[in-house]
């Protein structure tokens, strides 16, 4: 049953099509005039670029493999469709599929299933079923962390998995039984932070809990002000909150004790977000200011001493932080109004610009652009709206005719340092009209695919 808390607005025409179980499209046109042509991801087996001789070419399919389970095409009034697990049909609270890569393994979540794929061979290494729909998947060191969707309510579903190529093993956690929380707030290479969920009128500060991911043990817990943004470095949690009628403040807690508190520097802007760099400065950026528009002319990426909040340096232009690296030569990678920059985290000095910046440090910037739909187009044209790879220096053509409902999941570095994008989609010849024996009342996908595309 579809509960009220998870209901979503569904286009009336789409529901009508489902109830009629006919071949009508969301745009009201009947059937498909001709069978859709297959594409590179159509074969019901692993496909590798070596077979086509186009490895490394922008927009080429590096590999493709079939996915287990039932899927359908979720349609929208103003944007391209997306491939979704059939169990989420008419479920407004469902989380989107996603993926994270680590050490040559791509971990993909669809509904309550996590699949591990070898990025070099496209071989499925293992599949793990969880007892909740995964909303977020991330790596904390060697530990895979899975968190459930809140869907407007709090959740206690959090799973720590010790993973390798052989499988996944649950790491037992000593989190307080029945602790309600809203998911993972911040992670670093060793720990993750969550926050107790309290009623709005409780009058208490929430309890923050820091968990060592490798063991599942609680490193510390403490009642702290409810923060808007959070950053983590080892056992130190930085939370940003705004007292009533006061400037934004950073509070740091180590071992469960508040150790320091200072105001967010004025140069960082009112909507700045903290980045914690182990052994280095605490950084602030304002993501919406990367283009230098709006009220961002005076806001700057700013580095402060985490011990007292003293400003160490500010970047020369409005922008946002893309990633950081720690170590003896810590780096900050940023996007500003002029492009991408690699900065010395200790001084703010520009070390590399645009094409000279290592693209692997910018993986989070590689994605894809989904096109808007046109109410006058045919059902076939709508279903096959091409997705276009995007990212630093990327000038790839749209993936026309490759997949229906295609969605970019993540980007990862190939064996040679090249950037590869992981996608979910339906082979174009795998679309099936509504029918009585289908797993959903909408257009179903008989050939769901996980595939990778070279940038």
CSV table of C-alpha atoms in Angstrom, one decimal:
chain,number,residue,atom,x,y,z
A,1,UNK,CA,0.0,0.0,0.0
A,2,UNK,CA,1.2,3.5,-0.8
A,3,UNK,CA,1.3,5.3,2.5
A,4,UNK,CA,0.3,9.0,2.7
A,5,UNK,CA,3.8,10.0,3.9
A,6,UNK,CA,5.4,8.6,0.8
A,7,UNK,CA,2.9,9.7,-1.8
A,8,UNK,CA,4.1,11.8,-4.7
A,9,UNK,CA,2.4,13.8,-7.4
A,10,UNK,CA,2.1,11.6,-10.5
A,11,UNK,CA,1.0,13.0,-14.0
A,12,UNK,CA,-2.7,12.1,-14.4
A,13,UNK,CA,-2.2,10.9,-18.0
A,14,UNK,CA,0.5,8.5,-16.8
A,15,UNK,CA,-1.8,7.0,-14.3
A,16,UNK,CA,-4.6,6.7,-16.9
A,17,UNK,CA,-2.2,4.8,-19.2
A,18,UNK,CA,-1.3,2.5,-16.3
A,19,UNK,CA,-4.9,1.7,-15.5
A,20,UNK,CA,-5.8,1.2,-19.1
A,21,UNK,CA,-2.8,-1.1,-19.5
A,22,UNK,CA,-2.7,0.1,-23.1
A,23,UNK,CA,0.3,1.2,-25.2
A,24,UNK,CA,-0.4,4.9,-24.8
A,25,UNK,CA,2.4,7.2,-24.0
A,26,UNK,CA,2.6,9.9,-21.4
A,27,UNK,CA,2.0,12.3,-24.3
A,28,UNK,CA,-1.2,10.5,-25.4
A,29,UNK,CA,0.1,8.9,-28.6
A,30,UNK,CA,-0.6,5.2,-29.3
A,31,UNK,CA,2.1,2.6,-29.4
A,32,UNK,CA,5.4,2.7,-31.2
A,33,UNK,CA,5.5,2.8,-35.0
A,34,UNK,CA,8.5,0.5,-35.4
A,35,UNK,CA,10.7,-1.6,-33.2
A,36,UNK,CA,13.5,0.4,-31.7
A,37,UNK,CA,17.0,-0.3,-33.0
A,38,UNK,CA,19.4,-2.0,-30.6
A,39,UNK,CA,22.6,-0.2,-29.4
A,40,UNK,CA,26.0,-1.1,-28.0
A,41,UNK,CA,24.5,-2.0,-24.6
A,42,UNK,CA,21.7,-4.2,-26.0
A,43,UNK,CA,23.5,-7.7,-25.8
A,44,UNK,CA,22.4,-9.7,-22.8
A,45,UNK,CA,26.0,-10.3,-21.8
A,46,UNK,CA,29.1,-8.3,-20.8
A,47,UNK,CA,30.2,-6.0,-23.5
A,48,UNK,CA,33.8,-4.5,-23.6
A,49,UNK,CA,35.1,-1.7,-25.7
A,50,UNK,CA,37.9,-3.9,-26.9
A,51,UNK,CA,35.3,-5.7,-29.1
A,52,UNK,CA,34.5,-2.5,-30.9
A,53,UNK,CA,38.0,-1.0,-31.0
A,54,UNK,CA,36.9,2.4,-29.6
A,55,UNK,CA,38.4,2.3,-26.1
A,56,UNK,CA,39.3,5.7,-24.8
A,57,UNK,CA,37.2,7.7,-27.3
A,58,UNK,CA,35.0,10.3,-25.8
A,59,UNK,CA,31.4,9.0,-25.5
A,60,UNK,CA,32.4,5.4,-26.3
A,61,UNK,CA,31.0,2.6,-24.2
A,62,UNK,CA,33.8,1.1,-22.2
A,63,UNK,CA,31.7,-1.7,-20.9
A,64,UNK,CA,28.1,-2.8,-20.3
A,65,UNK,CA,26.5,-5.5,-18.3
A,66,UNK,CA,22.9,-6.7,-17.6
A,67,UNK,CA,21.3,-5.9,-14.2
A,68,UNK,CA,19.2,-8.4,-12.3
A,69,UNK,CA,15.7,-7.4,-11.2
A,70,UNK,CA,12.6,-5.6,-12.7
A,71,UNK,CA,12.8,-2.0,-13.8
A,72,UNK,CA,10.5,0.5,-15.4
A,73,UNK,CA,10.7,3.9,-17.1
A,74,UNK,CA,9.6,6.7,-14.8
A,75,UNK,CA,8.3,9.6,-16.9
A,76,UNK,CA,8.2,13.3,-16.1
A,77,UNK,CA,6.3,16.2,-17.7
A,78,UNK,CA,9.3,18.5,-18.4
A,79,UNK,CA,12.4,16.3,-18.4
A,80,UNK,CA,13.8,13.0,-19.7
A,81,UNK,CA,12.7,9.7,-18.2
A,82,UNK,CA,14.7,7.7,-15.7
A,83,UNK,CA,15.1,4.0,-15.1
A,84,UNK,CA,13.9,2.9,-11.7
A,85,UNK,CA,13.4,-0.4,-9.8
A,86,UNK,CA,9.9,-1.8,-10.3
A,87,UNK,CA,9.3,-2.0,-6.6
A,88,UNK,CA,9.2,1.8,-6.5
A,89,UNK,CA,6.3,2.0,-9.0
A,90,UNK,CA,4.1,4.9,-7.7
A,91,UNK,CA,6.2,5.2,-4.5
A,92,UNK,CA,7.0,8.9,-4.0
A,93,UNK,CA,9.5,8.3,-1.3
A,94,UNK,CA,11.9,6.1,-3.1
A,95,UNK,CA,15.6,6.9,-3.2
A,96,UNK,CA,17.5,7.3,-6.5
A,97,UNK,CA,20.0,4.6,-7.5
A,98,UNK,CA,23.7,5.6,-7.0
A,99,UNK,CA,27.2,4.3,-7.0
A,100,UNK,CA,30.7,4.8,-5.4
A,101,UNK,CA,34.0,3.4,-6.6
A,102,UNK,CA,37.0,2.3,-4.6
A,103,UNK,CA,40.1,0.4,-5.5
A,104,UNK,CA,38.8,-0.8,-8.9
A,105,UNK,CA,35.4,-1.9,-7.6
A,106,UNK,CA,32.2,-0.1,-8.5
A,107,UNK,CA,29.5,-0.4,-5.8
A,108,UNK,CA,26.0,0.2,-7.2
A,109,UNK,CA,22.8,0.5,-5.2
A,110,UNK,CA,19.3,0.1,-6.7
A,111,UNK,CA,16.5,-0.2,-4.1
A,112,UNK,CA,17.7,-2.6,-1.4
A,113,UNK,CA,20.5,-4.2,-3.4
A,114,UNK,CA,24.2,-3.4,-3.6
A,115,UNK,CA,26.1,-4.9,-6.5
A,116,UNK,CA,29.9,-4.9,-6.8
A,117,UNK,CA,31.5,-4.7,-10.2
A,118,UNK,CA,35.1,-5.0,-11.3
A,119,UNK,CA,35.7,-1.8,-13.3
A,120,UNK,CA,38.5,-3.4,-15.4
A,121,UNK,CA,36.6,-6.5,-16.5
A,122,UNK,CA,33.0,-5.5,-15.9
A,123,UNK,CA,32.5,-8.8,-14.0
A,124,UNK,CA,29.9,-8.8,-11.3
A,125,UNK,CA,31.8,-9.8,-8.1
A,126,UNK,CA,28.9,-10.1,-5.8
A,127,UNK,CA,25.4,-8.9,-4.9
A,128,UNK,CA,24.2,-8.1,-1.4
A,129,UNK,CA,20.6,-7.6,-0.4
A,130,UNK,CA,19.9,-5.3,2.5
A,131,UNK,CA,16.7,-5.0,4.5
A,132,UNK,CA,16.1,-1.3,3.5
A,133,UNK,CA,16.2,0.8,0.4
A,134,UNK,CA,19.6,2.5,0.2
A,135,UNK,CA,19.6,6.2,-0.2
A,136,UNK,CA,23.3,6.9,0.3
A,137,UNK,CA,26.4,4.8,-0.2
A,138,UNK,CA,29.9,5.9,0.7
A,139,UNK,CA,33.4,4.6,1.5
A,140,UNK,CA,34.9,5.4,4.9
A,141,UNK,CA,38.4,4.0,4.4
A,142,UNK,CA,37.9,0.3,3.5
A,143,UNK,CA,34.4,0.2,5.0
A,144,UNK,CA,31.3,0.6,2.8
A,145,UNK,CA,28.6,2.6,4.6
A,146,UNK,CA,24.9,2.3,3.5
A,147,UNK,CA,22.2,4.6,4.8
A,148,UNK,CA,18.5,4.4,4.3
A,149,UNK,CA,16.1,7.0,3.0
A,150,UNK,CA,14.3,9.1,5.5
A,151,UNK,CA,11.4,10.0,3.3
A,152,UNK,CA,10.2,12.7,5.6
A,153,UNK,CA,10.7,10.6,8.7
A,154,UNK,CA,13.7,9.7,10.7
A,155,UNK,CA,15.6,6.4,10.2
A,156,UNK,CA,17.6,4.0,12.2
A,157,UNK,CA,18.9,2.1,9.2
A,158,UNK,CA,22.6,2.3,8.9
A,159,UNK,CA,24.8,-0.6,7.7
A,160,UNK,CA,28.6,-0.9,7.9
A,161,UNK,CA,30.1,-3.5,5.5
A,162,UNK,CA,33.6,-4.8,5.3
A,163,UNK,CA,34.0,-5.3,1.5
A,164,UNK,CA,36.5,-6.8,-0.9
A,165,UNK,CA,36.3,-8.7,-4.2
A,166,UNK,CA,35.1,-11.8,-2.4
A,167,UNK,CA,32.0,-10.3,-0.8
A,168,UNK,CA,30.6,-8.1,2.0
A,169,UNK,CA,30.5,-8.8,5.7
A,170,UNK,CA,28.5,-6.8,8.2
A,171,UNK,CA,30.4,-4.9,10.8
A,172,UNK,CA,28.4,-5.0,14.0
A,173,UNK,CA,27.8,-1.5,15.5
A,174,UNK,CA,27.4,-0.6,19.1
A,175,UNK,CA,25.2,2.4,18.3
A,176,UNK,CA,22.5,2.9,20.9
A,177,UNK,CA,19.5,0.7,20.1
A,178,UNK,CA,16.6,2.6,18.7
A,179,UNK,CA,18.6,5.7,18.1
A,180,UNK,CA,16.6,7.7,15.5
A,181,UNK,CA,18.8,9.8,13.2
A,182,UNK,CA,18.6,11.4,9.8
A,183,UNK,CA,21.5,9.6,8.1
A,184,UNK,CA,25.2,10.3,7.7
A,185,UNK,CA,26.2,13.9,8.2
A,186,UNK,CA,30.0,13.8,7.5
A,187,UNK,CA,32.7,11.2,6.9
A,188,UNK,CA,36.5,11.1,6.6
A,189,UNK,CA,38.9,8.2,6.1
A,190,UNK,CA,38.1,6.6,9.5
A,191,UNK,CA,34.9,7.9,11.0
A,192,UNK,CA,31.4,8.9,10.3
A,193,UNK,CA,29.0,11.3,12.2
A,194,UNK,CA,25.3,11.0,12.7
A,195,UNK,CA,22.9,13.2,14.7
A,196,UNK,CA,20.0,12.2,16.9
A,197,UNK,CA,16.6,13.3,15.6
A,198,UNK,CA,14.5,15.2,18.2
A,199,UNK,CA,11.0,16.7,18.1
A,200,UNK,CA,11.0,20.3,17.1
A,201,UNK,CA,9.6,21.3,20.5
A,202,UNK,CA,12.0,19.2,22.6
A,203,UNK,CA,14.1,22.2,23.7
A,204,UNK,CA,17.2,20.0,23.9
A,205,UNK,CA,20.4,20.0,21.8
A,206,UNK,CA,20.6,16.8,19.7
A,207,UNK,CA,23.1,14.1,20.5
A,208,UNK,CA,25.9,13.7,17.9
A,209,UNK,CA,27.5,10.3,17.6
A,210,UNK,CA,30.9,9.6,16.1
A,211,UNK,CA,31.4,6.1,14.9
A,212,UNK,CA,34.7,4.3,13.9
A,213,UNK,CA,33.7,2.7,10.6
A,214,UNK,CA,36.1,-0.2,10.6
A,215,UNK,CA,34.9,-1.5,14.0
A,216,UNK,CA,31.4,-0.1,14.4
A,217,UNK,CA,32.4,1.3,17.8
A,218,UNK,CA,31.2,4.6,19.1
A,219,UNK,CA,34.2,6.9,19.5
A,220,UNK,CA,32.2,9.5,21.4
A,221,UNK,CA,28.8,11.0,21.7
A,222,UNK,CA,27.8,14.4,23.0
A,223,UNK,CA,24.9,16.9,23.0
A,224,UNK,CA,25.9,19.8,20.7
A,225,UNK,CA,24.0,22.7,18.9
A,226,UNK,CA,22.2,21.5,15.8
A,227,UNK,CA,24.4,22.4,12.9
A,228,UNK,CA,23.5,23.4,9.4
A,229,UNK,CA,26.8,22.1,7.9
A,230,UNK,CA,29.4,19.6,9.2
A,231,UNK,CA,32.9,18.5,8.5
A,232,UNK,CA,35.0,15.7,10.0
A,233,UNK,CA,38.7,15.2,10.5
A,234,UNK,CA,39.6,12.1,12.6
A,235,UNK,CA,37.8,12.3,15.9
A,236,UNK,CA,37.2,16.1,15.6
A,237,UNK,CA,33.8,17.2,14.3
A,238,UNK,CA,33.2,20.7,13.1
A,239,UNK,CA,29.7,21.9,13.0
A,240,UNK,CA,28.4,25.3,11.8
A,241,UNK,CA,25.4,26.8,13.4
A,242,UNK,CA,23.8,30.2,13.6
A,243,UNK,CA,22.7,31.5,17.0
A,244,UNK,CA,19.6,33.7,16.9
A,245,UNK,CA,20.3,37.1,15.5
A,246,UNK,CA,24.1,36.3,15.5
A,247,UNK,CA,26.7,35.6,12.9
A,248,UNK,CA,27.4,31.9,11.9
A,249,UNK,CA,29.7,30.1,14.3
A,250,UNK,CA,31.9,27.0,14.0
A,251,UNK,CA,32.0,24.7,17.1
A,252,UNK,CA,34.6,22.0,17.2
A,253,UNK,CA,34.2,18.8,19.4
A,254,UNK,CA,36.9,16.2,20.0
A,255,UNK,CA,36.4,13.2,22.3
A,256,UNK,CA,32.9,14.5,23.0
A,257,UNK,CA,34.1,17.8,24.4
A,258,UNK,CA,33.7,21.2,22.8
A,259,UNK,CA,37.2,22.4,22.3
A,260,UNK,CA,37.0,25.6,20.4
A,261,UNK,CA,34.4,28.0,19.0
A,262,UNK,CA,34.8,30.9,16.6
A,263,UNK,CA,32.8,32.9,14.0
A,264,UNK,CA,32.8,32.0,10.4
A,265,UNK,CA,35.1,34.6,8.7
A,266,UNK,CA,33.3,37.4,7.0
A,267,UNK,CA,35.2,36.8,3.8
A,268,UNK,CA,33.7,33.4,3.4
A,269,UNK,CA,30.1,34.7,3.0
A,270,UNK,CA,26.9,33.9,4.9
A,271,UNK,CA,26.2,30.6,3.2
A,272,UNK,CA,29.7,29.2,3.4
A,273,UNK,CA,30.3,25.5,4.1
A,274,UNK,CA,33.3,24.0,6.1
A,275,UNK,CA,35.8,21.5,4.7
A,276,UNK,CA,38.1,19.8,7.2
A,277,UNK,CA,41.6,19.0,6.0
A,278,UNK,CA,43.5,16.6,8.4
A,279,UNK,CA,46.7,18.3,9.5
A,280,UNK,CA,45.8,21.4,7.5
A,281,UNK,CA,43.5,24.4,7.7
A,282,UNK,CA,39.8,24.5,8.0
A,283,UNK,CA,38.4,25.6,4.7
A,284,UNK,CA,35.2,27.5,3.7
A,285,UNK,CA,33.5,27.9,0.4
A,286,UNK,CA,30.2,29.2,-1.0
A,287,UNK,CA,29.1,26.7,-3.7
A,288,UNK,CA,26.7,29.0,-5.5
A,289,UNK,CA,29.4,31.6,-6.0
A,290,UNK,CA,31.5,29.5,-8.5
A,291,UNK,CA,30.1,31.5,-11.4
A,292,UNK,CA,30.7,34.9,-9.7
A,293,UNK,CA,27.0,36.0,-10.1
A,294,UNK,CA,24.4,37.1,-7.6
A,295,UNK,CA,25.6,38.5,-4.2
A,296,UNK,CA,28.9,36.7,-4.3
A,297,UNK,CA,31.3,39.4,-5.4
A,298,UNK,CA,32.9,39.7,-2.0
A,299,UNK,CA,32.7,36.1,-0.9
A,300,UNK,CA,35.9,34.1,-1.1
A,301,UNK,CA,37.2,30.6,-0.5
A,302,UNK,CA,38.9,31.1,2.9
A,303,UNK,CA,41.3,29.0,5.0
A,304,UNK,CA,41.5,29.4,8.8
A,305,UNK,CA,43.5,28.0,11.6
A,306,UNK,CA,41.3,25.3,13.2
A,307,UNK,CA,42.7,26.1,16.6
A,308,UNK,CA,41.4,29.7,16.8
A,309,UNK,CA,39.7,30.7,13.5
A,310,UNK,CA,42.4,33.1,12.4
A,311,UNK,CA,42.3,33.6,8.7
A,312,UNK,CA,45.3,32.2,6.9
A,313,UNK,CA,44.4,33.1,3.3
A,314,UNK,CA,41.6,33.9,0.9
A,315,UNK,CA,41.3,32.9,-2.7
A,316,UNK,CA,41.4,35.7,-5.3
A,317,UNK,CA,37.9,35.1,-6.8
A,318,UNK,CA,34.5,33.7,-5.7
A,319,UNK,CA,34.3,30.0,-6.1
A,320,UNK,CA,33.7,26.6,-4.6
A,321,UNK,CA,35.9,23.7,-3.4
A,322,UNK,CA,35.8,20.6,-5.5
A,323,UNK,CA,38.1,18.3,-3.5
A,324,UNK,CA,41.1,18.3,-1.2
A,325,UNK,CA,44.1,16.0,-0.6
A,326,UNK,CA,46.0,15.8,2.7
A,327,UNK,CA,49.6,14.8,3.3
A,328,UNK,CA,53.0,16.6,3.3
A,329,UNK,CA,51.8,18.7,0.4
A,330,UNK,CA,48.1,19.3,1.0
A,331,UNK,CA,46.1,20.6,-2.0
A,332,UNK,CA,42.8,22.3,-2.5
A,333,UNK,CA,41.1,22.0,-5.9
A,334,UNK,CA,38.6,24.7,-6.7
A,335,UNK,CA,36.3,26.0,-9.4
A,336,UNK,CA,35.9,29.7,-9.7
A,337,UNK,CA,34.6,32.1,-12.4
A,338,UNK,CA,37.7,31.5,-14.5
A,339,UNK,CA,37.9,27.7,-14.4
A,340,UNK,CA,39.6,25.1,-12.2
A,341,UNK,CA,42.6,25.7,-10.0
A,342,UNK,CA,44.9,23.6,-7.8
A,343,UNK,CA,45.9,25.5,-4.7
A,344,UNK,CA,48.5,25.0,-1.9
A,345,UNK,CA,46.3,24.4,1.1
A,346,UNK,CA,48.8,26.1,3.4
A,347,UNK,CA,49.2,29.3,1.5
A,348,UNK,CA,46.4,29.5,-1.1
A,349,UNK,CA,49.0,29.8,-3.9
A,350,UNK,CA,47.8,28.7,-7.3
A,351,UNK,CA,49.8,25.7,-8.4
A,352,UNK,CA,48.0,24.7,-11.6
A,353,UNK,CA,45.2,26.0,-13.8
A,354,UNK,CA,42.5,24.4,-16.0
A,355,UNK,CA,44.1,21.9,-18.4
A,356,UNK,CA,47.1,21.4,-16.1
A,357,UNK,CA,44.9,20.3,-13.1
A,358,UNK,CA,44.8,16.5,-12.7
A,359,UNK,CA,41.3,15.5,-13.8
A,360,UNK,CA,41.2,12.7,-11.2
A,361,UNK,CA,41.2,15.4,-8.5
A,362,UNK,CA,38.0,16.7,-10.2
A,363,UNK,CA,36.0,13.5,-10.4
A,364,UNK,CA,33.0,15.0,-8.7
A,365,UNK,CA,32.7,17.6,-11.5
A,366,UNK,CA,32.1,14.9,-14.2
A,367,UNK,CA,28.5,14.2,-14.7
A,368,UNK,CA,25.8,14.4,-17.4
A,369,UNK,CA,23.1,16.7,-18.6
A,370,UNK,CA,19.6,15.4,-19.1
A,371,UNK,CA,17.6,17.3,-21.7
A,372,UNK,CA,14.2,18.9,-21.3
A,373,UNK,CA,11.2,17.2,-22.9
A,374,UNK,CA,8.8,18.5,-25.5
A,375,UNK,CA,5.1,17.8,-25.2
A,376,UNK,CA,4.9,17.4,-28.9
A,377,UNK,CA,7.4,14.7,-29.4
A,378,UNK,CA,6.6,11.0,-30.0
A,379,UNK,CA,6.8,8.4,-27.2
A,380,UNK,CA,9.9,6.9,-28.8
A,381,UNK,CA,11.7,10.2,-29.1
A,382,UNK,CA,10.8,11.0,-25.5
A,383,UNK,CA,12.0,7.6,-24.1
A,384,UNK,CA,15.3,8.0,-26.0
A,385,UNK,CA,16.1,11.6,-25.2
A,386,UNK,CA,20.0,11.5,-25.2
A,387,UNK,CA,22.0,12.3,-22.1
A,388,UNK,CA,25.2,14.3,-22.6
A,389,UNK,CA,28.4,13.7,-20.7
A,390,UNK,CA,29.7,16.9,-19.0
A,391,UNK,CA,32.8,17.8,-17.0
A,392,UNK,CA,36.1,19.8,-17.1
A,393,UNK,CA,37.4,19.8,-20.7
A,394,UNK,CA,34.6,17.4,-21.9
A,395,UNK,CA,33.2,18.1,-25.3
A,396,UNK,CA,31.4,14.8,-25.9
A,397,UNK,CA,28.3,14.5,-28.2
A,398,UNK,CA,25.0,13.4,-26.6
A,399,UNK,CA,24.7,9.6,-26.2
A,400,UNK,CA,22.0,9.5,-28.9
A,401,UNK,CA,20.2,6.2,-29.2
A,402,UNK,CA,22.4,4.4,-26.6
A,403,UNK,CA,19.9,4.0,-23.7
A,404,UNK,CA,16.5,4.9,-22.5
A,405,UNK,CA,16.1,6.6,-19.1
A,406,UNK,CA,19.9,7.0,-18.8
A,407,UNK,CA,21.3,8.4,-15.6
A,408,UNK,CA,24.8,9.3,-14.6
A,409,UNK,CA,25.7,7.5,-11.3
A,410,UNK,CA,29.3,8.5,-10.6
A,411,UNK,CA,32.7,9.0,-12.2
A,412,UNK,CA,35.9,7.1,-11.5
A,413,UNK,CA,39.5,6.9,-12.7
A,414,UNK,CA,40.5,4.2,-15.1
A,415,UNK,CA,43.7,2.2,-14.9
A,416,UNK,CA,45.5,4.8,-16.9
A,417,UNK,CA,44.2,7.8,-15.0
A,418,UNK,CA,41.5,8.5,-17.6
A,419,UNK,CA,38.0,9.5,-16.4
A,420,UNK,CA,35.1,7.1,-16.9
A,421,UNK,CA,31.4,7.7,-16.1
A,422,UNK,CA,29.1,5.0,-14.8
A,423,UNK,CA,25.5,5.0,-16.0
A,424,UNK,CA,22.2,3.2,-15.5
A,425,UNK,CA,19.8,2.8,-18.4
A,426,UNK,CA,17.7,0.6,-20.5
A,427,UNK,CA,18.8,-0.9,-23.8
A,428,UNK,CA,16.6,0.9,-26.3
A,429,UNK,CA,15.2,-2.4,-27.7
A,430,UNK,CA,14.3,-3.5,-24.2
A,431,UNK,CA,11.4,-1.2,-23.6
A,432,UNK,CA,8.0,-3.0,-23.3
A,433,UNK,CA,4.5,-1.3,-23.3
A,434,UNK,CA,2.2,-1.8,-20.3
A,435,UNK,CA,0.6,-5.2,-20.0
A,436,UNK,CA,-1.3,-7.4,-17.5
A,437,UNK,CA,1.7,-9.5,-16.7
A,438,UNK,CA,4.2,-6.7,-16.3
A,439,UNK,CA,5.8,-5.8,-12.9
A,440,UNK,CA,4.4,-2.3,-13.1
A,441,UNK,CA,1.6,-0.4,-14.8
A,442,UNK,CA,4.0,1.6,-16.9
A,443,UNK,CA,6.6,1.1,-19.6
A,444,UNK,CA,8.8,-1.6,-18.3
A,445,UNK,CA,12.5,-2.5,-19.2
A,446,UNK,CA,13.3,-6.0,-20.1
A,447,UNK,CA,17.0,-5.1,-20.6
A,448,UNK,CA,18.3,-3.0,-17.7
A,449,UNK,CA,22.0,-2.2,-18.1
A,450,UNK,CA,24.8,-0.8,-16.0
A,451,UNK,CA,27.3,0.7,-18.4
A,452,UNK,CA,30.4,2.9,-18.4
A,453,UNK,CA,31.3,5.7,-20.9
A,454,UNK,CA,34.7,7.2,-21.6
A,455,UNK,CA,35.0,11.0,-21.0
